[in-house]
Short mmCIF file of C-alpha atoms in Angstrom, two decimals:
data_model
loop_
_atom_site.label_atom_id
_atom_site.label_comp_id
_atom_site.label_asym_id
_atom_site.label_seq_id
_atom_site.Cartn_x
_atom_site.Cartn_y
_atom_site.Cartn_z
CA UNK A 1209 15.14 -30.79 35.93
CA UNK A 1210 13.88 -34.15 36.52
CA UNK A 1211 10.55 -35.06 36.55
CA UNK A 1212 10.62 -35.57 40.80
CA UNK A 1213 11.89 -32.35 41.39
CA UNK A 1214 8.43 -30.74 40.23
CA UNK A 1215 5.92 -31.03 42.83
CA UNK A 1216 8.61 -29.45 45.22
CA UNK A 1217 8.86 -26.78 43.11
CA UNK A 1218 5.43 -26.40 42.35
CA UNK A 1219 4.82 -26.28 46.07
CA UNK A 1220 7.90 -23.42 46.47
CA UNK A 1221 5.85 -21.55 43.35
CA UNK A 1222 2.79 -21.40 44.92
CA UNK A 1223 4.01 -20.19 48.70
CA UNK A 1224 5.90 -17.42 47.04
CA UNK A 1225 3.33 -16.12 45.18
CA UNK A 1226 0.79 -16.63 47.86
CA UNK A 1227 2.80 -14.60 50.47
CA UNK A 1228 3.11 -11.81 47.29
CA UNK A 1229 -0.30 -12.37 46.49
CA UNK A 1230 -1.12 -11.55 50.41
CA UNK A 1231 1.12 -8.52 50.11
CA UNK A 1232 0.04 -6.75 46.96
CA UNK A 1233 -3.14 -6.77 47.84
CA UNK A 1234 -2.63 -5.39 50.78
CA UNK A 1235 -0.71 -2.58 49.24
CA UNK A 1236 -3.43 -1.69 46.59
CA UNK A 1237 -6.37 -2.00 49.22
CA UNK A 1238 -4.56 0.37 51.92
CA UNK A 1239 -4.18 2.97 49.14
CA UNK A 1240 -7.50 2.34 47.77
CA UNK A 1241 -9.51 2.60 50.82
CA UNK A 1242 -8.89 6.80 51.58
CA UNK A 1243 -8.12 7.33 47.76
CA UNK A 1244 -11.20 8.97 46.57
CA UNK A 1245 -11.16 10.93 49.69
CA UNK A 1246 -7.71 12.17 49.33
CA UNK A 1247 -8.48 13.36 45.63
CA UNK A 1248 -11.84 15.36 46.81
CA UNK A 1249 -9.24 16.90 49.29
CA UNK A 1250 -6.36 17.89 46.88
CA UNK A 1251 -8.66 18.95 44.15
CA UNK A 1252 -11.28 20.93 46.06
CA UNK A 1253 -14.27 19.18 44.99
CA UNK A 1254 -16.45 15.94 45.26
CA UNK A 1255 -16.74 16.06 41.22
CA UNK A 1256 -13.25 14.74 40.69
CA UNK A 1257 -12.84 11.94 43.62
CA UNK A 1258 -14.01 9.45 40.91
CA UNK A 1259 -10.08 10.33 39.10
CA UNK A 1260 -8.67 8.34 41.28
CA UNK A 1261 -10.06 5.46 40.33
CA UNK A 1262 -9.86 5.68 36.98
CA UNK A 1263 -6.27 7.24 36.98
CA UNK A 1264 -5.45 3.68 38.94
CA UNK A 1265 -7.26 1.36 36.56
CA UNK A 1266 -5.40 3.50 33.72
CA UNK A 1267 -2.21 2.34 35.33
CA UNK A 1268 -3.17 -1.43 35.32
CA UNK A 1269 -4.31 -1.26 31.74
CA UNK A 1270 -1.57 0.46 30.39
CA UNK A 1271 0.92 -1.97 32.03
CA UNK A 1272 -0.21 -5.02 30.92
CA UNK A 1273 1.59 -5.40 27.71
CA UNK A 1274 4.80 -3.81 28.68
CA UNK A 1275 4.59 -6.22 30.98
CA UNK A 1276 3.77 -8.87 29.67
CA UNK A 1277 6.83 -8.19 26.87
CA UNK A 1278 9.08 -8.08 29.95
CA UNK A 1279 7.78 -11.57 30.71
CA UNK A 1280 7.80 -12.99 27.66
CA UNK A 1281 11.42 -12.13 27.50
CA UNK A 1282 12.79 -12.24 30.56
CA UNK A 1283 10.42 -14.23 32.66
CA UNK A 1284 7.80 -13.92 35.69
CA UNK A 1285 10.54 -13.00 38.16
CA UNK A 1286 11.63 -9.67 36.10
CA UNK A 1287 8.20 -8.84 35.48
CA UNK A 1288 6.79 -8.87 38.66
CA UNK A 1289 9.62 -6.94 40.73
CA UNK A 1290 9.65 -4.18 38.07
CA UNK A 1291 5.39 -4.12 38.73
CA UNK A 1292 5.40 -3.51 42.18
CA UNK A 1293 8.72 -1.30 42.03
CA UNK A 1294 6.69 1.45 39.90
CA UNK A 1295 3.88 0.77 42.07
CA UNK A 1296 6.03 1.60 44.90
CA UNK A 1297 7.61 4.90 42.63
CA UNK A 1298 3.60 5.61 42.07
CA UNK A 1299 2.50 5.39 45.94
CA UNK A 1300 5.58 8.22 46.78
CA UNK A 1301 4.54 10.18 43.56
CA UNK A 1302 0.72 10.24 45.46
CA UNK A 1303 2.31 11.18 49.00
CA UNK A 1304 4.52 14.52 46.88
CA UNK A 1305 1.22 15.43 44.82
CA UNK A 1306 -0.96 15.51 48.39
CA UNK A 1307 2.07 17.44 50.28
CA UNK A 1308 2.48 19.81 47.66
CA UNK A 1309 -1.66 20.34 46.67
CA UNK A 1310 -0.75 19.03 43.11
CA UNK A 1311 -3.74 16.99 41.92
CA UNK A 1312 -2.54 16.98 38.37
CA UNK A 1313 0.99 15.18 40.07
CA UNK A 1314 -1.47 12.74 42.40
CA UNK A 1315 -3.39 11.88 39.29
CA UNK A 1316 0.07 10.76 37.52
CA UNK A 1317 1.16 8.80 41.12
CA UNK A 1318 -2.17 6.89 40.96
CA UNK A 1319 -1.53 5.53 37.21
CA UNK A 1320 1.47 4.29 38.51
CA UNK A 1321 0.33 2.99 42.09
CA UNK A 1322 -1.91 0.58 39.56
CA UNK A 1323 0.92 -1.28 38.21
CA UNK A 1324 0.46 -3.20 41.78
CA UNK A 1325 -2.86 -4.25 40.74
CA UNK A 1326 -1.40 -5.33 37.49
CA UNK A 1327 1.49 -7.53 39.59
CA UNK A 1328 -1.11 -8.94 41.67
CA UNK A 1329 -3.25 -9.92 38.08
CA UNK A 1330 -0.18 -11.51 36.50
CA UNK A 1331 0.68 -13.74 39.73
CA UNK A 1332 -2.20 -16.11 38.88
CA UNK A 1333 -0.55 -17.02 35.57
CA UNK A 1334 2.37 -17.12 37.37
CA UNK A 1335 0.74 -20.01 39.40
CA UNK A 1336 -0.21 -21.61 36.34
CA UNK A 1337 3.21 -22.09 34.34
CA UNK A 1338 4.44 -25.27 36.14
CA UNK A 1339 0.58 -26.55 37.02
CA UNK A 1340 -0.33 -29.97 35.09
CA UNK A 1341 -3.44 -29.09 33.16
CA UNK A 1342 -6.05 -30.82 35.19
CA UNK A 1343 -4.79 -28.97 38.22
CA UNK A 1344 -4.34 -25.59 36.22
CA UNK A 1345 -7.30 -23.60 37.31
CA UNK A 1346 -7.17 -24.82 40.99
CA UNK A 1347 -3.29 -23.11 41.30
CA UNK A 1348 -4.86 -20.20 39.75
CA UNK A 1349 -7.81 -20.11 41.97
CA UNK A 1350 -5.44 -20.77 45.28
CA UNK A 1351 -3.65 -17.32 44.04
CA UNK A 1352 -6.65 -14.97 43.78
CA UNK A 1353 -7.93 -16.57 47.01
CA UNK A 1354 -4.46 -15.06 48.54
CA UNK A 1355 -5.64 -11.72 47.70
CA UNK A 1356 -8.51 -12.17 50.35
CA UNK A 1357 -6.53 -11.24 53.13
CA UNK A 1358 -5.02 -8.31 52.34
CA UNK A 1359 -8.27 -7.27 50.78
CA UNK A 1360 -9.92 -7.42 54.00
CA UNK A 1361 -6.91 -6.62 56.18
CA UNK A 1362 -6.15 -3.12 53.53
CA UNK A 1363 -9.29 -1.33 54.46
CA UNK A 1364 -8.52 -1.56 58.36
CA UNK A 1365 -4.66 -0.31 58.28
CA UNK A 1366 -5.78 2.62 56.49
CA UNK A 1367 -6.54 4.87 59.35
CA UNK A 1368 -3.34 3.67 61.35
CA UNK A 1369 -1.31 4.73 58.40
CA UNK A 1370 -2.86 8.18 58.71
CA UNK A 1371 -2.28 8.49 62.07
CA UNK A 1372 1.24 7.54 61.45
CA UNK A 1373 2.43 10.49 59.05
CA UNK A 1374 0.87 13.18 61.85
CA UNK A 1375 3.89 15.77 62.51
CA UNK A 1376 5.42 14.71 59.50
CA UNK A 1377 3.61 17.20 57.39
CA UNK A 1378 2.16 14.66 55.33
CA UNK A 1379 -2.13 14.58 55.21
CA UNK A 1380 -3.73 11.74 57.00
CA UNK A 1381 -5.24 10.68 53.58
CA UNK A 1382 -2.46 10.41 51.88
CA UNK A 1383 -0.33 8.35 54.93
CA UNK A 1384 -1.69 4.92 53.79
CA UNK A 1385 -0.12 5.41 50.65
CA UNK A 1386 3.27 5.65 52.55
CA UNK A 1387 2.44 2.17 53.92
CA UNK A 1388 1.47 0.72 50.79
CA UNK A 1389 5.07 1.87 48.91
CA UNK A 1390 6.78 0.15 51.55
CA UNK A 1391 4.33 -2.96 51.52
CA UNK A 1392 5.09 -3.19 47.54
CA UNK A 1393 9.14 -2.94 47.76
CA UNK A 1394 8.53 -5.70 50.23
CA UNK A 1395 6.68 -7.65 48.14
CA UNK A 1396 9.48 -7.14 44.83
CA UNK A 1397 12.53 -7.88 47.45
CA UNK A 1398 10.54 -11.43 47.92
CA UNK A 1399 10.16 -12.16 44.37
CA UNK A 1400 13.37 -11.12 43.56
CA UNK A 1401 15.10 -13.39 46.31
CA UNK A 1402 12.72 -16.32 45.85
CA UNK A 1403 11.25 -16.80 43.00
CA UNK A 1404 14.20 -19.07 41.83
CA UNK A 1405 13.87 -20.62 39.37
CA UNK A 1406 11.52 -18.20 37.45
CA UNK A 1407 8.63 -21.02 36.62
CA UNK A 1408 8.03 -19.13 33.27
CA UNK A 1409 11.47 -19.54 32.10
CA UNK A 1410 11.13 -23.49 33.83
CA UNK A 1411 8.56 -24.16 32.05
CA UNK A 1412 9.46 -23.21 28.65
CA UNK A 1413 13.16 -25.47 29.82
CA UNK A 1414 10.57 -28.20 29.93
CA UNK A 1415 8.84 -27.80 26.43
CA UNK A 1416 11.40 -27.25 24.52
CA UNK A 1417 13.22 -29.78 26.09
CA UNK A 1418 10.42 -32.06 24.68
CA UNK A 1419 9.74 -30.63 21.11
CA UNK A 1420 12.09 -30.83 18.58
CA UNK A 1421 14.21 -27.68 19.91
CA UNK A 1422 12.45 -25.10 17.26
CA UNK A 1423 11.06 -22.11 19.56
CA UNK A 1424 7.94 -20.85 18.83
CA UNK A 1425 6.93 -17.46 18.34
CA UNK A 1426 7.12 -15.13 21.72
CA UNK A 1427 6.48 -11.41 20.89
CA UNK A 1428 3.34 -9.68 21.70
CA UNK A 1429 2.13 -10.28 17.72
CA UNK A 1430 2.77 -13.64 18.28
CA UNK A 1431 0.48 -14.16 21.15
CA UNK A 1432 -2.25 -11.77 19.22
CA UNK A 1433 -2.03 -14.49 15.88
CA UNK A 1434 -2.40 -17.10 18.94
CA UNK A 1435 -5.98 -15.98 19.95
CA UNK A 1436 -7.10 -15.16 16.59
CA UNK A 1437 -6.47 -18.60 15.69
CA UNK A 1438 -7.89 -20.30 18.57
CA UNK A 1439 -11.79 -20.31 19.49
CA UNK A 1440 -11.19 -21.21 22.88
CA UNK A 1441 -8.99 -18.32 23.45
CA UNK A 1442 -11.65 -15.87 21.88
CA UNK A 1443 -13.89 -17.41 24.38
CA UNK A 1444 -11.22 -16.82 27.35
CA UNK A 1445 -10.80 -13.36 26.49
CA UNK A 1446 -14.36 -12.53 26.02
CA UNK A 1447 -15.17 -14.58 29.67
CA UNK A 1448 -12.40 -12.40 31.49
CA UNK A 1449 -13.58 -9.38 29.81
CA UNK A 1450 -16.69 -9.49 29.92
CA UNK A 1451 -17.05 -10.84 33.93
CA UNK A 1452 -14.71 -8.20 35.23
CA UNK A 1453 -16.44 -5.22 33.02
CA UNK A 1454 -19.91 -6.31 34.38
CA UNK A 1455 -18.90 -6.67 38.24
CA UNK A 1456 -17.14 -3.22 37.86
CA UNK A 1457 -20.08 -1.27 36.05
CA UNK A 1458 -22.19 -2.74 39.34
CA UNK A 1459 -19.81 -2.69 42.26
CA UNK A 1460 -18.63 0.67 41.69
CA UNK A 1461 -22.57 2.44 41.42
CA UNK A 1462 -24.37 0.14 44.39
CA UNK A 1463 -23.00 2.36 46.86
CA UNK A 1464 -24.79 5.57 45.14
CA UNK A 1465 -27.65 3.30 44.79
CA UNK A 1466 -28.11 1.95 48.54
CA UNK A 1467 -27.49 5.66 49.28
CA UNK A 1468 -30.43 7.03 47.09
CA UNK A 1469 -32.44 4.53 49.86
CA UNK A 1470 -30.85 5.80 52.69
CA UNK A 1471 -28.20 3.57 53.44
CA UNK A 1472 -25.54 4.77 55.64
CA UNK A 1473 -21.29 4.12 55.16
CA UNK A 1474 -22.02 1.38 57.59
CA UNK A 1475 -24.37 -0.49 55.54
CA UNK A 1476 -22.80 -0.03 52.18
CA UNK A 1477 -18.89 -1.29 53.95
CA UNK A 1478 -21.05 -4.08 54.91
CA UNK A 1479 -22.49 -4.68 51.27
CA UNK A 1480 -19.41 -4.28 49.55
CA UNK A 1481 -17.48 -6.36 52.18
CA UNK A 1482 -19.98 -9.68 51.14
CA UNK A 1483 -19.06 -8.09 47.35
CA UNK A 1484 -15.24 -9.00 48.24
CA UNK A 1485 -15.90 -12.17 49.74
CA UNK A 1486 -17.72 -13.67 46.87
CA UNK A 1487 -15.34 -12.52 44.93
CA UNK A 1488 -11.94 -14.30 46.40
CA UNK A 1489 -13.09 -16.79 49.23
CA UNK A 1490 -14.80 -18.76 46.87
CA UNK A 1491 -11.94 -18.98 44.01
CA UNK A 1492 -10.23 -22.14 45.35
CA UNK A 1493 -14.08 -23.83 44.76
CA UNK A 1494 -14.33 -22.41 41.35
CA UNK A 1495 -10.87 -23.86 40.40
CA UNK A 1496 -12.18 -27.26 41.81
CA UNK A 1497 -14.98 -27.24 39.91
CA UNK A 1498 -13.10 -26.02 36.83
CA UNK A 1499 -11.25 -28.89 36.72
CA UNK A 1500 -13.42 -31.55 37.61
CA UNK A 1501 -16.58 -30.34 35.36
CA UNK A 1502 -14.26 -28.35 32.74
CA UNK A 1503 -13.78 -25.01 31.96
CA UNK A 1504 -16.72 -24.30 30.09
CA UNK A 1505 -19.77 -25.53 32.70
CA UNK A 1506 -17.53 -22.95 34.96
CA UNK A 1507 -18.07 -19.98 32.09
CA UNK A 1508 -21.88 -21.48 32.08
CA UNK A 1509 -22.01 -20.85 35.90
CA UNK A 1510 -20.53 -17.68 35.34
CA UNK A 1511 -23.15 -16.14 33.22
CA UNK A 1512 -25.88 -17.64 35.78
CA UNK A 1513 -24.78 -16.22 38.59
CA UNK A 1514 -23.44 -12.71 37.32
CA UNK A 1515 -27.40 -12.65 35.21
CA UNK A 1516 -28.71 -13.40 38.72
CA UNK A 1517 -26.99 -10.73 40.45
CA UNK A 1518 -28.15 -8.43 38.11
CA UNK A 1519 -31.83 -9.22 38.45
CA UNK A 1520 -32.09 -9.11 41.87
CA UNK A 1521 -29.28 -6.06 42.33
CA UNK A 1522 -30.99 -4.13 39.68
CA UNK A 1523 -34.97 -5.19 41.23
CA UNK A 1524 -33.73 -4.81 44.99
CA UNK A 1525 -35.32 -1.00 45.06
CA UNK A 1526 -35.26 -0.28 49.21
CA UNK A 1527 -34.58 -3.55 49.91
CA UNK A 1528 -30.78 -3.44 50.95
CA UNK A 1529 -30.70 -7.67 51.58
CA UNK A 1530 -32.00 -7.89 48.17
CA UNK A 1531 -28.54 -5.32 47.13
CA UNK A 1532 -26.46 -7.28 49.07
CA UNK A 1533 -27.42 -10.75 47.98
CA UNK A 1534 -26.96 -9.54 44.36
CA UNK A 1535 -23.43 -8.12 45.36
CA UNK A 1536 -22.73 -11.28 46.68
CA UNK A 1537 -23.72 -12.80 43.57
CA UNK A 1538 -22.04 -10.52 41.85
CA UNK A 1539 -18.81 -11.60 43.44
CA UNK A 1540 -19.25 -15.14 42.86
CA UNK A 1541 -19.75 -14.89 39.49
CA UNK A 1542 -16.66 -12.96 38.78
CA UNK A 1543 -14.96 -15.65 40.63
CA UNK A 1544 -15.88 -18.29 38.20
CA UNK A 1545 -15.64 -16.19 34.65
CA UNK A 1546 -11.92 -15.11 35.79
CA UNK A 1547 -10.71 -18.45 36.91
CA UNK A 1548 -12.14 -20.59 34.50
CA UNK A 1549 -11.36 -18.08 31.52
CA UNK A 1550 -7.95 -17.83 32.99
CA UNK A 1551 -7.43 -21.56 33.18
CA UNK A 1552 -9.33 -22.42 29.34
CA UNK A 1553 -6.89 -19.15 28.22
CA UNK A 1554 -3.49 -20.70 29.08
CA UNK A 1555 -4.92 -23.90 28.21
CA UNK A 1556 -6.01 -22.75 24.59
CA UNK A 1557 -2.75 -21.30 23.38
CA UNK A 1558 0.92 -22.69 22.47
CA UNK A 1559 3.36 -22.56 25.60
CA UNK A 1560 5.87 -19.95 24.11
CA UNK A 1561 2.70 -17.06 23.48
CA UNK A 1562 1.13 -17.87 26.63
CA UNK A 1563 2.53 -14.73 28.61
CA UNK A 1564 2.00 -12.78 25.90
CA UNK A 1565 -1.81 -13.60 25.63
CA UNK A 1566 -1.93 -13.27 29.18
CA UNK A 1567 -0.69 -9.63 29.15
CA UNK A 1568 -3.62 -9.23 26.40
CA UNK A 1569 -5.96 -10.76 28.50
CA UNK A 1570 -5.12 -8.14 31.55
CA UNK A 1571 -5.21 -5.51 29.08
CA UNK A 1572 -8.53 -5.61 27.64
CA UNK A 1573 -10.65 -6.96 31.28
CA UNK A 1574 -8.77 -3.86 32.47
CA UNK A 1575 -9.71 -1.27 29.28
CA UNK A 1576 -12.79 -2.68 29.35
CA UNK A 1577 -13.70 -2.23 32.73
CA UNK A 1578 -12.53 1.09 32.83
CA UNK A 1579 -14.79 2.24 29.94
CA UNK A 1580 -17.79 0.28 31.80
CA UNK A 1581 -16.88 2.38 35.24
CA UNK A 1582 -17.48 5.41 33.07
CA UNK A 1583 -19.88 4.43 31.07
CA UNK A 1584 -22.16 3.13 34.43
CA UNK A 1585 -21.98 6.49 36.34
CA UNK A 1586 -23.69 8.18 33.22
CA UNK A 1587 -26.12 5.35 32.81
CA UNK A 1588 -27.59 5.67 36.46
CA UNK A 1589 -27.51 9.35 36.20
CA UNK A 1590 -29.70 9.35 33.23
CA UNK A 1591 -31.90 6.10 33.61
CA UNK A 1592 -31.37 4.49 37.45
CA UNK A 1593 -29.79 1.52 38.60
CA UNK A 1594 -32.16 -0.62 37.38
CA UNK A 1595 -30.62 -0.29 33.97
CA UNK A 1596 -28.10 -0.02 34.31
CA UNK A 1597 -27.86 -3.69 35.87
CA UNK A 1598 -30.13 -4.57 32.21
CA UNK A 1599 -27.03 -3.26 30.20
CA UNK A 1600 -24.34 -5.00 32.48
CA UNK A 1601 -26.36 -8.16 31.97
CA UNK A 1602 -26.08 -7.77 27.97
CA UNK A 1603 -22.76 -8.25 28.59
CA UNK A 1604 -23.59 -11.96 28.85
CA UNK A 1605 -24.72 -13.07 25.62
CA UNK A 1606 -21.43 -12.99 24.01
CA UNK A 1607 -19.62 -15.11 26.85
CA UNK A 1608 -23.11 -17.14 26.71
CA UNK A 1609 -22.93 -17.40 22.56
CA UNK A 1610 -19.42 -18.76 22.60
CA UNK A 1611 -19.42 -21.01 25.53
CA UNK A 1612 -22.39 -22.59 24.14
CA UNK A 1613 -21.11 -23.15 20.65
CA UNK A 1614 -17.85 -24.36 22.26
CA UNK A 1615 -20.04 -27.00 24.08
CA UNK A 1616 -22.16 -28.08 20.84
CA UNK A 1617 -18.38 -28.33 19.18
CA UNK A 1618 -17.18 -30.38 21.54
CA UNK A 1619 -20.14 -32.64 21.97
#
């Protein structure tokens, strides 16, 4: 490919995953939105709506390094479709287990309804294949900002899907789940037909074009031996990590929280809707500034605003402007430690391991997180929100430790 063909292709790139970008998340938030409802219906009681969640992170986890094998080998393009094709399989699995009363059977649909969530995590690297390095983290950015819309759009299709699946013998709960396997197998049919070239396979063309025609290492060890021998890429994973596994702990408890201080569904929509916003309008910003000032000020913004949030979430008490400020906060600061770690993380590592440090990457924030969303429910239980917000904010000091020395290094 000659060197003026890029920027078209780079543009092509970044539509296609933006409209896919727009569509999984529409998928995942349409099924997310009645989810923990639908499992308090199927299983009887209030004590187990919290599976769903946790059966759907499972899903993402567990994905990520298949995955990101499939990727390594085959490229973005084979990766992707085969994602949101078992998300798809996952979201019908959901609709059987609800029809037949099978909670066991929704439980299993739900770890497989989160492979769209891990589709949706590996189109920002996606973005960043063909990207020239000082424009890396804004093409990430421009892909998580994507997921805005169908964020905000999933929520309010949810009770039109229900309504849809009345007569059909379907539950009204589980009709948005319908929607969302059809929104996925839309969403594979455009990769598959558009995504040409793949830009993972592209960009390795490139490299190796201008090396001496030896390919590196691309397995999954290979990618592992990549970020044990790279600081940076320590620092990436422990950014991504450690962001996403704080903003989870918080998010998912502030609505028990705002309810202990009589909040009403109302209220806490409106909390957790400023949550969302800070967390993907903002991205395109973060990816400016993650360029300009480099990827670690980003990190060092990061662990300011996500220690912020955490003060004045975890000090709010009755105040609900004080819990949605820190929300908000919350949200930004994931923004900038997922972006920024994203961008120093495909920066720090050899072209041929990147995918398979990126499937790493998506594997631990997601492991991590899941263990924090468990971990947080007990800690407010036994001790309040208050410290729960302490712990979360002890996540910090690594991703503050290692950015720092990283500075010191470089200066």
């Amino acid at each position: 490919m000659s060197p003026s063909a890029l920027p078209s292709l780079r543009r092509r790139v970044r539509a296609v995953l933006i409209v896919t970008q727009i569509l999984g998340g529409l998928g995942t938030a349409i099924g997310f939105a009645l989810a923990a409802v639908l499992a308090r219906d199927v299983s009887g009681t209030e004590a187990l709506s919290g599976l769903a969640s946790t059966a759907s992170v499972t899903g993402t986890a567990l994905l990520a390094m298949p995955l990101a094998a499939m990727m390594a080998s085959r490229g973005r393009r084979a990766g992707l479709v085969l994602a949101y094709a078992i998300g798809a399989l996952g979201a019908c699995v959901v609709v059987l287990g609800a029809v037949m009363g099978n909670f066991p059977l929704l439980l299993i649909g739900l770890v497989g309804f989160g492979a769209g969530s891990s589709a949706n995590l590996a189109a920002r690297f996606a973005a960043a294949d063909l990207a020239e390095p000082d424009h890396r983290a804004r093409a990430i950015s421009t892909v998580v900002w994507a997921t805005t819309v169908g964020a905000v759009l999933g929520p309010n299709v949810a009770a039109p899907a229900g309504k849809s699946v009345s007569g059909l013998g379907i539950p009204a709960t589980a009709g948005p789940f319908v929607w969302a396997a059809g929104v996925f197998v839309v969403a594979a049919v455009v990769v598959a037909l558009l995504l040409r070239p793949d830009p993972l396979l592209t960009a390795r063309a490139l490299h190796d074009a201008g090396s001496d025609g030896v390919p590196e290492g691309r397995s999954l060890r290979a990618g592992m031996q990549a970020v044990r021998a790279s600081s940076r890429a320590r620092l990436a994973l422990v950014t991504i990590a450690g962001s996403h596994t704080a903003m989870v702990s918080i998010m998912s408890m502030t609505p028990v929280a705002l309810t202990h201080h009589g909040a009403d569904i109302q209220l806490i929509g409106f909390v957790l809707s400023g949550h969302i916003a800070g967390m993907y309008a903002f991205s395109p910003l973060m990816g400016w500034l993650s360029d300009r000032l480099g990827r670690l000020s980003v990190i060092g913004l990061a662990v300011g605003l996500i220690g912020a949030a955490a003060f004045v979430a975890g000090t709010a008490g009755p105040s609900h402007g004080r819990t949605a400020l820190g929300l908000f906060l919350l949200g930004l600061g994931w923004s900038a430690g997922l972006v920024s770690g994203s961008a120093l993380l495909t920066d720090s590592v050899p072209q041929a391991a990147r995918a398979a440090v990126q499937g790493l990457s998506d594997f631990v924030m997601n492991t991590a997180a899941g263990v924090g969303g468990l971990a947080a429910g007990l800690i407010v239980s036994q001790a309040g929100y208050g410290p729960l917000n302490a712990i979360a904010a002890c996540l910090l000091l690594p991703m503050a430790a290692l950015a720092l020395r990283g500075a010191l290094r470089k200066a």
